[in-house]
mmCIF file of C-alpha atoms in Angstrom:
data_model
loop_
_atom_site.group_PDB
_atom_site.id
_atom_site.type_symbol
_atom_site.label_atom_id
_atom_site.label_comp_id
_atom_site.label_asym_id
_atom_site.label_seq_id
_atom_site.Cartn_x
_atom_site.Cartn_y
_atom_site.Cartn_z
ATOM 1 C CA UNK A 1082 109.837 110.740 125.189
ATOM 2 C CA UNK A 1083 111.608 108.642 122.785
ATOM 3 C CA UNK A 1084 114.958 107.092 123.937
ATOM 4 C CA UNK A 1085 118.014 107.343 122.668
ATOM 5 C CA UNK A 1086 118.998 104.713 120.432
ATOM 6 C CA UNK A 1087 122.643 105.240 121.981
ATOM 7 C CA UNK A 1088 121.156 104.127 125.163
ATOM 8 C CA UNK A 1089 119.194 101.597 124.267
ATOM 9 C CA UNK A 1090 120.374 97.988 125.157
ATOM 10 C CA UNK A 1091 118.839 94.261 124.457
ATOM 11 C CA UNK A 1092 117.385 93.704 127.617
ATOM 12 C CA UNK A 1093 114.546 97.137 127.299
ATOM 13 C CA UNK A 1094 114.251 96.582 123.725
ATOM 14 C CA UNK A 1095 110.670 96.820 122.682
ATOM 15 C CA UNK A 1096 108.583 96.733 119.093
ATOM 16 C CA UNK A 1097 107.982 100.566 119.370
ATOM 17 C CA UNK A 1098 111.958 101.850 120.063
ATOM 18 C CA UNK A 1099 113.377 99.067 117.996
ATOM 19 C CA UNK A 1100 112.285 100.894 115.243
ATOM 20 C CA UNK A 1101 115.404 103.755 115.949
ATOM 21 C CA UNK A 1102 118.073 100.941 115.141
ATOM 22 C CA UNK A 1103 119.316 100.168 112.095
ATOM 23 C CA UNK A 1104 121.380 96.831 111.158
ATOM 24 C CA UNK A 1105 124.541 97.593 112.824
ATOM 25 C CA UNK A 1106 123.195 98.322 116.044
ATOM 26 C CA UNK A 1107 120.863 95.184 115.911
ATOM 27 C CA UNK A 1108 124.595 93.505 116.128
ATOM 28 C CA UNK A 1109 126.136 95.808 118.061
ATOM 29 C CA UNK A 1110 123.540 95.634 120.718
ATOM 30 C CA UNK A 1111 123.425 91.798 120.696
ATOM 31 C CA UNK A 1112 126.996 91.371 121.332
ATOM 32 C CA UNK A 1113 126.704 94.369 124.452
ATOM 33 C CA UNK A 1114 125.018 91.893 126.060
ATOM 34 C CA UNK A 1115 126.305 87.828 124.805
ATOM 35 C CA UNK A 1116 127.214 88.308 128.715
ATOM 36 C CA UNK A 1117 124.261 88.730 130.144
ATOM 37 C CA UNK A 1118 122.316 85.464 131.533
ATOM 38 C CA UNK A 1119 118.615 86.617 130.902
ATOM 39 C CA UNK A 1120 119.636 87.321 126.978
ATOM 40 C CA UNK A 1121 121.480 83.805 126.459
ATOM 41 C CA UNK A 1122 118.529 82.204 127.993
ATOM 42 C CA UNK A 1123 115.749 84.334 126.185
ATOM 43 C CA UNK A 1124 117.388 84.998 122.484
ATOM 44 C CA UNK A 1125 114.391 83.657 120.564
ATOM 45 C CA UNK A 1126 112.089 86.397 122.077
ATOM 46 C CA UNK A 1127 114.511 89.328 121.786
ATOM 47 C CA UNK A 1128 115.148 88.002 118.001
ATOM 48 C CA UNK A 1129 111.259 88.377 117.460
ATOM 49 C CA UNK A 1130 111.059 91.852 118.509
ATOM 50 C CA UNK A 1131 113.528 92.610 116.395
ATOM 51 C CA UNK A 1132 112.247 90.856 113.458
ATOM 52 C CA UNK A 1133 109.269 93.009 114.264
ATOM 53 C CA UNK A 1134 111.087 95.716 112.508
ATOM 54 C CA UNK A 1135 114.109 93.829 109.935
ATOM 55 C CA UNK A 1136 113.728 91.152 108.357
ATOM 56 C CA UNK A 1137 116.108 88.377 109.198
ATOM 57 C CA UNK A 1138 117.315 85.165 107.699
ATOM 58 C CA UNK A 1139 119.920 82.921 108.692
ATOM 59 C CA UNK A 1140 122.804 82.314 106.632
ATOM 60 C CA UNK A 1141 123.155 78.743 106.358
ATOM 61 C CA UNK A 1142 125.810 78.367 103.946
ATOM 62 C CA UNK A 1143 128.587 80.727 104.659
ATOM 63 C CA UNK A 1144 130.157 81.066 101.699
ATOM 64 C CA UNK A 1145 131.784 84.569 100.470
ATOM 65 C CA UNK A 1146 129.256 84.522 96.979
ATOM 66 C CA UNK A 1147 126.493 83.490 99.709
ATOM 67 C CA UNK A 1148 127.452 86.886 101.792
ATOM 68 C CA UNK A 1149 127.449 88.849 98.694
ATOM 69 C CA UNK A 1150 124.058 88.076 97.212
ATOM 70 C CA UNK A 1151 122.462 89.476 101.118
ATOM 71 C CA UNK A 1152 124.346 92.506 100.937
ATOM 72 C CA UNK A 1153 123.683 93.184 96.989
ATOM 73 C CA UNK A 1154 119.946 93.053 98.448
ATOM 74 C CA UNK A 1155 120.684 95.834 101.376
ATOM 75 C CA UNK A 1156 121.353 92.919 103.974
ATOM 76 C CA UNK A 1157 124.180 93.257 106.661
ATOM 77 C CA UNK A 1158 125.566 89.734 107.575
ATOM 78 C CA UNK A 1159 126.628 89.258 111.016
ATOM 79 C CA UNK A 1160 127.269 87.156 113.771
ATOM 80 C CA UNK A 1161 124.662 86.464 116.490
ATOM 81 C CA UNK A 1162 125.420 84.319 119.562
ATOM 82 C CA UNK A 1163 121.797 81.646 120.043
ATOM 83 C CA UNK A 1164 121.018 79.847 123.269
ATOM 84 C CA UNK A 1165 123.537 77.378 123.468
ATOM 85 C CA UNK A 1166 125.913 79.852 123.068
ATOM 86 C CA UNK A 1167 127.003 78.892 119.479
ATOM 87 C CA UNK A 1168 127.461 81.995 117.037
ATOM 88 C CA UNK A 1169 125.098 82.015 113.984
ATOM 89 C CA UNK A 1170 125.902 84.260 110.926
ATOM 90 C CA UNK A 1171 122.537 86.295 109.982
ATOM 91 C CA UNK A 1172 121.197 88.904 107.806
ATOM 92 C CA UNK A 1173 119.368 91.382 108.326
ATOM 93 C CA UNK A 1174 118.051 94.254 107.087
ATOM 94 C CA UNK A 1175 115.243 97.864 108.028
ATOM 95 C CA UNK A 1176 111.654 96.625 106.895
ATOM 96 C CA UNK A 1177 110.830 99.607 104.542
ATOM 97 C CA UNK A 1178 107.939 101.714 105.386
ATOM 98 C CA UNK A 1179 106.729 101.860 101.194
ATOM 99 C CA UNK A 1180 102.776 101.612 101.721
ATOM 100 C CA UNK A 1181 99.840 102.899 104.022
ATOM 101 C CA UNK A 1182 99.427 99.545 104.854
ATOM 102 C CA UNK A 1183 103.109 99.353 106.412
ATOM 103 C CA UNK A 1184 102.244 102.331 109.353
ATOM 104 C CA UNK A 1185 101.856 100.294 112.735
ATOM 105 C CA UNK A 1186 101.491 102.338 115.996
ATOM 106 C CA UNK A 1187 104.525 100.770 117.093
ATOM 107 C CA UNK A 1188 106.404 102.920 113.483
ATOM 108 C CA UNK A 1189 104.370 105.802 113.239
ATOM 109 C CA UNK A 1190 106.858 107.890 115.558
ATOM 110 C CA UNK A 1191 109.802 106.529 114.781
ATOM 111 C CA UNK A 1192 109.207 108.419 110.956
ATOM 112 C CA UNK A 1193 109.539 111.384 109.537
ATOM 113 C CA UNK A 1194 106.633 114.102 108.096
ATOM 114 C CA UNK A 1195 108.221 114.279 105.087
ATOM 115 C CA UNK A 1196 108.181 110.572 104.690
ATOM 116 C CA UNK A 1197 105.008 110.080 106.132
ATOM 117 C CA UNK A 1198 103.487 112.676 103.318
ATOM 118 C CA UNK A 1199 105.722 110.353 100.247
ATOM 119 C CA UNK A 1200 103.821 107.560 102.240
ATOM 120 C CA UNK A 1201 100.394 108.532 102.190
ATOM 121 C CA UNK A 1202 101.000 110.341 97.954
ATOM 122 C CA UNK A 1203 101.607 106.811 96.875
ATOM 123 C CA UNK A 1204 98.151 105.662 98.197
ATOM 124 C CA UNK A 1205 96.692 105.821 94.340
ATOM 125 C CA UNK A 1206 96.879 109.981 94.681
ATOM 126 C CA UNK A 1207 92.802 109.549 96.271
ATOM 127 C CA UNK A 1208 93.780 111.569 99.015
ATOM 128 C CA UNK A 1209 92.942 111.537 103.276
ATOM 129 C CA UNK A 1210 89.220 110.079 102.368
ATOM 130 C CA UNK A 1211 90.873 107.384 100.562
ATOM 131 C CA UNK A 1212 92.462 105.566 103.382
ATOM 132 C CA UNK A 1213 90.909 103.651 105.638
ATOM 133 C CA UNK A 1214 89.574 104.710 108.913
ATOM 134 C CA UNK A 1215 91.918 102.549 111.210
ATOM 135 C CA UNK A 1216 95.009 103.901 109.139
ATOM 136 C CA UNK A 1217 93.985 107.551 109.723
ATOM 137 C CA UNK A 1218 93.643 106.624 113.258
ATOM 138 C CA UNK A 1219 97.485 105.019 112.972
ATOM 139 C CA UNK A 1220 98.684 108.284 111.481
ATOM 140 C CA UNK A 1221 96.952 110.784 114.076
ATOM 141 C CA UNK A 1222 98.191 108.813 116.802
ATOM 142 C CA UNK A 1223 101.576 110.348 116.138
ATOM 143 C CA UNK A 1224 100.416 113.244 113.845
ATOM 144 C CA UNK A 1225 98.269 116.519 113.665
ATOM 145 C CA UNK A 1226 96.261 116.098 110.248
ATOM 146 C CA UNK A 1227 94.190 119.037 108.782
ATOM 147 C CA UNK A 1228 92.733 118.642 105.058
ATOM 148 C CA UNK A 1229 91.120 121.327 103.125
ATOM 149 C CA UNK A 1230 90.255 121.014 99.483
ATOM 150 C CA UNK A 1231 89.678 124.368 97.257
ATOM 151 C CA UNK A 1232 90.557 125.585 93.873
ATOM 152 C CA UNK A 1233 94.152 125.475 92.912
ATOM 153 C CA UNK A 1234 94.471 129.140 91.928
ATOM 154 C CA UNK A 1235 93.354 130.237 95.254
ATOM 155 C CA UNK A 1236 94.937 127.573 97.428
ATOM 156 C CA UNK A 1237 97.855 129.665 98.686
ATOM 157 C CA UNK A 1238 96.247 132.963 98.881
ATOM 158 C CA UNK A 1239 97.978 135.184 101.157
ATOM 159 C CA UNK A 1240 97.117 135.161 104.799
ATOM 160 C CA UNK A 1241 94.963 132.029 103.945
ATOM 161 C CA UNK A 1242 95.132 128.810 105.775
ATOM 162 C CA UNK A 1243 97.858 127.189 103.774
ATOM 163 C CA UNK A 1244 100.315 130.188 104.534
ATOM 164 C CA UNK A 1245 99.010 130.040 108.496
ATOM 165 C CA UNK A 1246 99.785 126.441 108.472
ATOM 166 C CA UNK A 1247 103.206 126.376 107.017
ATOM 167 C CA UNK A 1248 103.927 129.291 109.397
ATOM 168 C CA UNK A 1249 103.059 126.706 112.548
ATOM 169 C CA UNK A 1250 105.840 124.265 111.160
ATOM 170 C CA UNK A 1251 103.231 122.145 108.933
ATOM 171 C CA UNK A 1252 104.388 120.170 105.971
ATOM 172 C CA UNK A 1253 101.833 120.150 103.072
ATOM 173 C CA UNK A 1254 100.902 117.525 100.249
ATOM 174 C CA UNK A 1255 98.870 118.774 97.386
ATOM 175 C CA UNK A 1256 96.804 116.307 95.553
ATOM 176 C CA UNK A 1257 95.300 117.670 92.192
ATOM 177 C CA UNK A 1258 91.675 117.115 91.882
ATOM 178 C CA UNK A 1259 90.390 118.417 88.425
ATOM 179 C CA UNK A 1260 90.949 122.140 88.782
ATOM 180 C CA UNK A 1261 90.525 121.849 92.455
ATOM 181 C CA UNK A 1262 93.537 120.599 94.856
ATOM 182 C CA UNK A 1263 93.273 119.150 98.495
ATOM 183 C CA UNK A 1264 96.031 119.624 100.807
ATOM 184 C CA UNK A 1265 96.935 117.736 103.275
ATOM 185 C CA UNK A 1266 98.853 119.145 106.265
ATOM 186 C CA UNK A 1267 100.746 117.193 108.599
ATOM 187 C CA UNK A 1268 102.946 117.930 111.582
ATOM 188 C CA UNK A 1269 104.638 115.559 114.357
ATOM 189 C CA UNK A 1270 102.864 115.479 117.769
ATOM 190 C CA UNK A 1271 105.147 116.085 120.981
ATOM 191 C CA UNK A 1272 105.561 112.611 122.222
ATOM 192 C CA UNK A 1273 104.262 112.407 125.870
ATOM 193 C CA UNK A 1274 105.915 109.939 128.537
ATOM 194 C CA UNK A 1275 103.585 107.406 129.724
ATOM 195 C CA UNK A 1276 102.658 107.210 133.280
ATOM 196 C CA UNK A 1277 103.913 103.586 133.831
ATOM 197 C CA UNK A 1278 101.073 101.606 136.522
ATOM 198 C CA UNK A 1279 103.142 100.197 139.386
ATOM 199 C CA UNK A 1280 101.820 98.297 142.254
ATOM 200 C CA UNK A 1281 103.124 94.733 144.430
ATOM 201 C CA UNK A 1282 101.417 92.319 142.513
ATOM 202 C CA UNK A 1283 101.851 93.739 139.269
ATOM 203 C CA UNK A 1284 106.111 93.718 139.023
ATOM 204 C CA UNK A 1285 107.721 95.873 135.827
ATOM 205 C CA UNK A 1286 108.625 92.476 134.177
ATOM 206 C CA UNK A 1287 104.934 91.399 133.935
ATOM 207 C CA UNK A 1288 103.921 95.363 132.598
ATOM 208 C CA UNK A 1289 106.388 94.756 129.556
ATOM 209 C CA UNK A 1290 104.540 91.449 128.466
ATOM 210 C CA UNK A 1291 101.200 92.919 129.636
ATOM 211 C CA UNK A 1292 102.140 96.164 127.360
ATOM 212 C CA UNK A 1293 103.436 93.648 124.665
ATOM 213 C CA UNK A 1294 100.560 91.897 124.772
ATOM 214 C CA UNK A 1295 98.426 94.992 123.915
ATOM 215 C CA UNK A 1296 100.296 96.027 121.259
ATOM 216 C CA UNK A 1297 99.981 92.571 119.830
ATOM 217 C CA UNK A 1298 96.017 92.825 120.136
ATOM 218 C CA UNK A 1299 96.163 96.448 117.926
ATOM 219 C CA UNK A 1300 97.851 94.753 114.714
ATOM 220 C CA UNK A 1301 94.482 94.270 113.248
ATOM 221 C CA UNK A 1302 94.437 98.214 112.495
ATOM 222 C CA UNK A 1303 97.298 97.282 110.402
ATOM 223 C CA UNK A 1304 95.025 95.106 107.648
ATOM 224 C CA UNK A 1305 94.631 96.201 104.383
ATOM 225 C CA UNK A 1306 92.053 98.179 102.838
ATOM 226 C CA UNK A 1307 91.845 98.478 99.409
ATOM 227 C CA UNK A 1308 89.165 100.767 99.138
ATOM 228 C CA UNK A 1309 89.981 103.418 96.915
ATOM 229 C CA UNK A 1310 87.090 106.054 96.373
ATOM 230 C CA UNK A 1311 87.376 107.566 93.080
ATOM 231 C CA UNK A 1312 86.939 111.029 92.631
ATOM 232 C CA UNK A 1313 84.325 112.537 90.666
ATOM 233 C CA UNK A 1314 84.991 115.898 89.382
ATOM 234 C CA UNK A 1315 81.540 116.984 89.002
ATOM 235 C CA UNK A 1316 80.415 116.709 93.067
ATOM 236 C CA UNK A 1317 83.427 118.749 93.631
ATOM 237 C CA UNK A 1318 81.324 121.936 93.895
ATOM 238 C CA UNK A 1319 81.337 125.106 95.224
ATOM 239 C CA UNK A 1320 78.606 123.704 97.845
ATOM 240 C CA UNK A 1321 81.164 121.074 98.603
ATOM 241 C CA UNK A 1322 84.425 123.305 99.679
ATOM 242 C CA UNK A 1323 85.418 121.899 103.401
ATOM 243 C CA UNK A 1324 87.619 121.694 106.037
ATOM 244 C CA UNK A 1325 88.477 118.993 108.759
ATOM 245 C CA UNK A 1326 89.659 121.395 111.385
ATOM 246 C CA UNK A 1327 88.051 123.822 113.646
ATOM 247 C CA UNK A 1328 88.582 127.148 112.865
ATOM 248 C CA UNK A 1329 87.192 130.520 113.564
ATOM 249 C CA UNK A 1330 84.479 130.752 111.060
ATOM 250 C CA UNK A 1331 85.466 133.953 109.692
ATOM 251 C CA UNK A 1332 88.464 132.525 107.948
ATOM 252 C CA UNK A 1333 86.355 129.947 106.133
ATOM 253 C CA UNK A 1334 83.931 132.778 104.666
ATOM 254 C CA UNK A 1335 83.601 132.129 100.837
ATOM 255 C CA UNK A 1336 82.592 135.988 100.956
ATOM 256 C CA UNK A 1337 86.323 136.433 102.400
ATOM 257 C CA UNK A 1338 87.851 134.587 100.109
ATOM 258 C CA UNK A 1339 86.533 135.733 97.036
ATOM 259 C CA UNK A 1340 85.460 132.359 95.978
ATOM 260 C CA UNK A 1341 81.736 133.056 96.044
ATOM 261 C CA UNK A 1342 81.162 136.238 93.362
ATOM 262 C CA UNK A 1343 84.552 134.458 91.413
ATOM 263 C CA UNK A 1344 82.647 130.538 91.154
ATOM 264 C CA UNK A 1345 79.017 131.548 90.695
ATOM 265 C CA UNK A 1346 79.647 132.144 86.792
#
């Protein structure tokens, strides 16, 4: 269940829910807790989980034209209290989620299917099969993914999968493919709580760097891959017409659908 940003405070901040703040709460949440003597004496490792998420620069001359130039680049400028309790002036500012390569399994929930779809359009328009295993496996971590491909003037035939689908709350990108389109439907998973492991020798302080830890190890799913497999009009057959979700076969029948006596011209 993801927590309410609201609620949130310094001290259970981790990489996954830092991604609900945005720039004023990074400030607002830092001065919550200038009183607290685990923050004052940790501040460099709550500023790198948040720089997990913003990016963050000190202001080291604090001069007015100084301020202006951050915030002309979407910066807020603010003052955070360090470990010897002096306050520094910083800017900061929401890492943008622009580019496959930007999903992380620590983002993937915290976005939206719209902007997930805009996300995965801008991969050079190839489609699901373009992107690289581990990023498919970032994305269906926190979304149910179903891909069909068929020709555009029967894509939304009524009572055929893409009506079906947008009736169970999915949101659709079509990619054009020649005369043929693929559509790629997306919807949010229900986020289930974690059981959370809990014995004597294994306090919650230790789980939290232990969890850290493992999220640490996953960031090579986050590498680019370039590939980008071009399409090629002419496999694109009749032959080739597929889904990648179960179904009962009956729906898929070509014979159903009109596509076999329509195609074999």
């Amino acid at each position: 269940m993801k927590q309410n940003k609201k609620t949130l405070a310094l001290k259970n901040l981790n990489k996954s829910n830092v991604w609900d703040l945005q720039e004023n709460d990074v400030f607002r949440l830092w001065e919550a807790a200038e009183k607290d003597a685990d923050i004052r004496d940790n501040t460099r490792h709550y500023i790198d989980i948040i720089k997990s998420a913003f990016d963050m620069e000190e202001v080291k001359v604090d001069k007015p034209e100084v301020v202006k130039k951050y915030e002309a680049r979407g910066y807020k400028v603010g003052l955070l209290k360090t470990d010897d309790g002096e306050k520094v002036k910083w800017a900061v500012k929401k890492r943008p989620i622009l580019r496959v390569t930007d999903l992380t399994y620590e983002n993937i929930r915290h976005i939206t299917t719209s902007k997930l779809l805009e996300v995965i359009d801008r991969n050079f328009g190839g489609g699901w099969d373009s992107l690289s295993q581990s990023i498919q496996d970032i994305i269906e971590s926190g979304f149910d993914i179903s891909t069909t491909t068929l020709p555009k003037d029967r894509l939304r035939k009524p009572g055929g999968m893409y009506e079906k689908k947008v009736a169970d709350g999915f949101e659709v990108l079509e990619i054009a493919k020649g005369m043929w389109v693929e559509a790629i439907f997306a919807k949010a998973k229900p986020e289930m709580e974690k059981p959370r492991l809990k014995t004597d020798n294994f306090p919650d302080e230790e789980e939290d760097e232990n969890e850290e830890e493992y999220n640490e190890k996953e960031d090579y799913y986050n590498d680019p891959d370039e590939e980008d497999d071009t399409f090629d009009e002419d496999k694109l057959t009749e032959e080739s017409y597929r889904t990648t979700f179960e179904t009962d076969p009956e729906d898929l029948s070509l014979e159903a659908e009109g596509i076999s006596d329509e195609y074999d011209e």
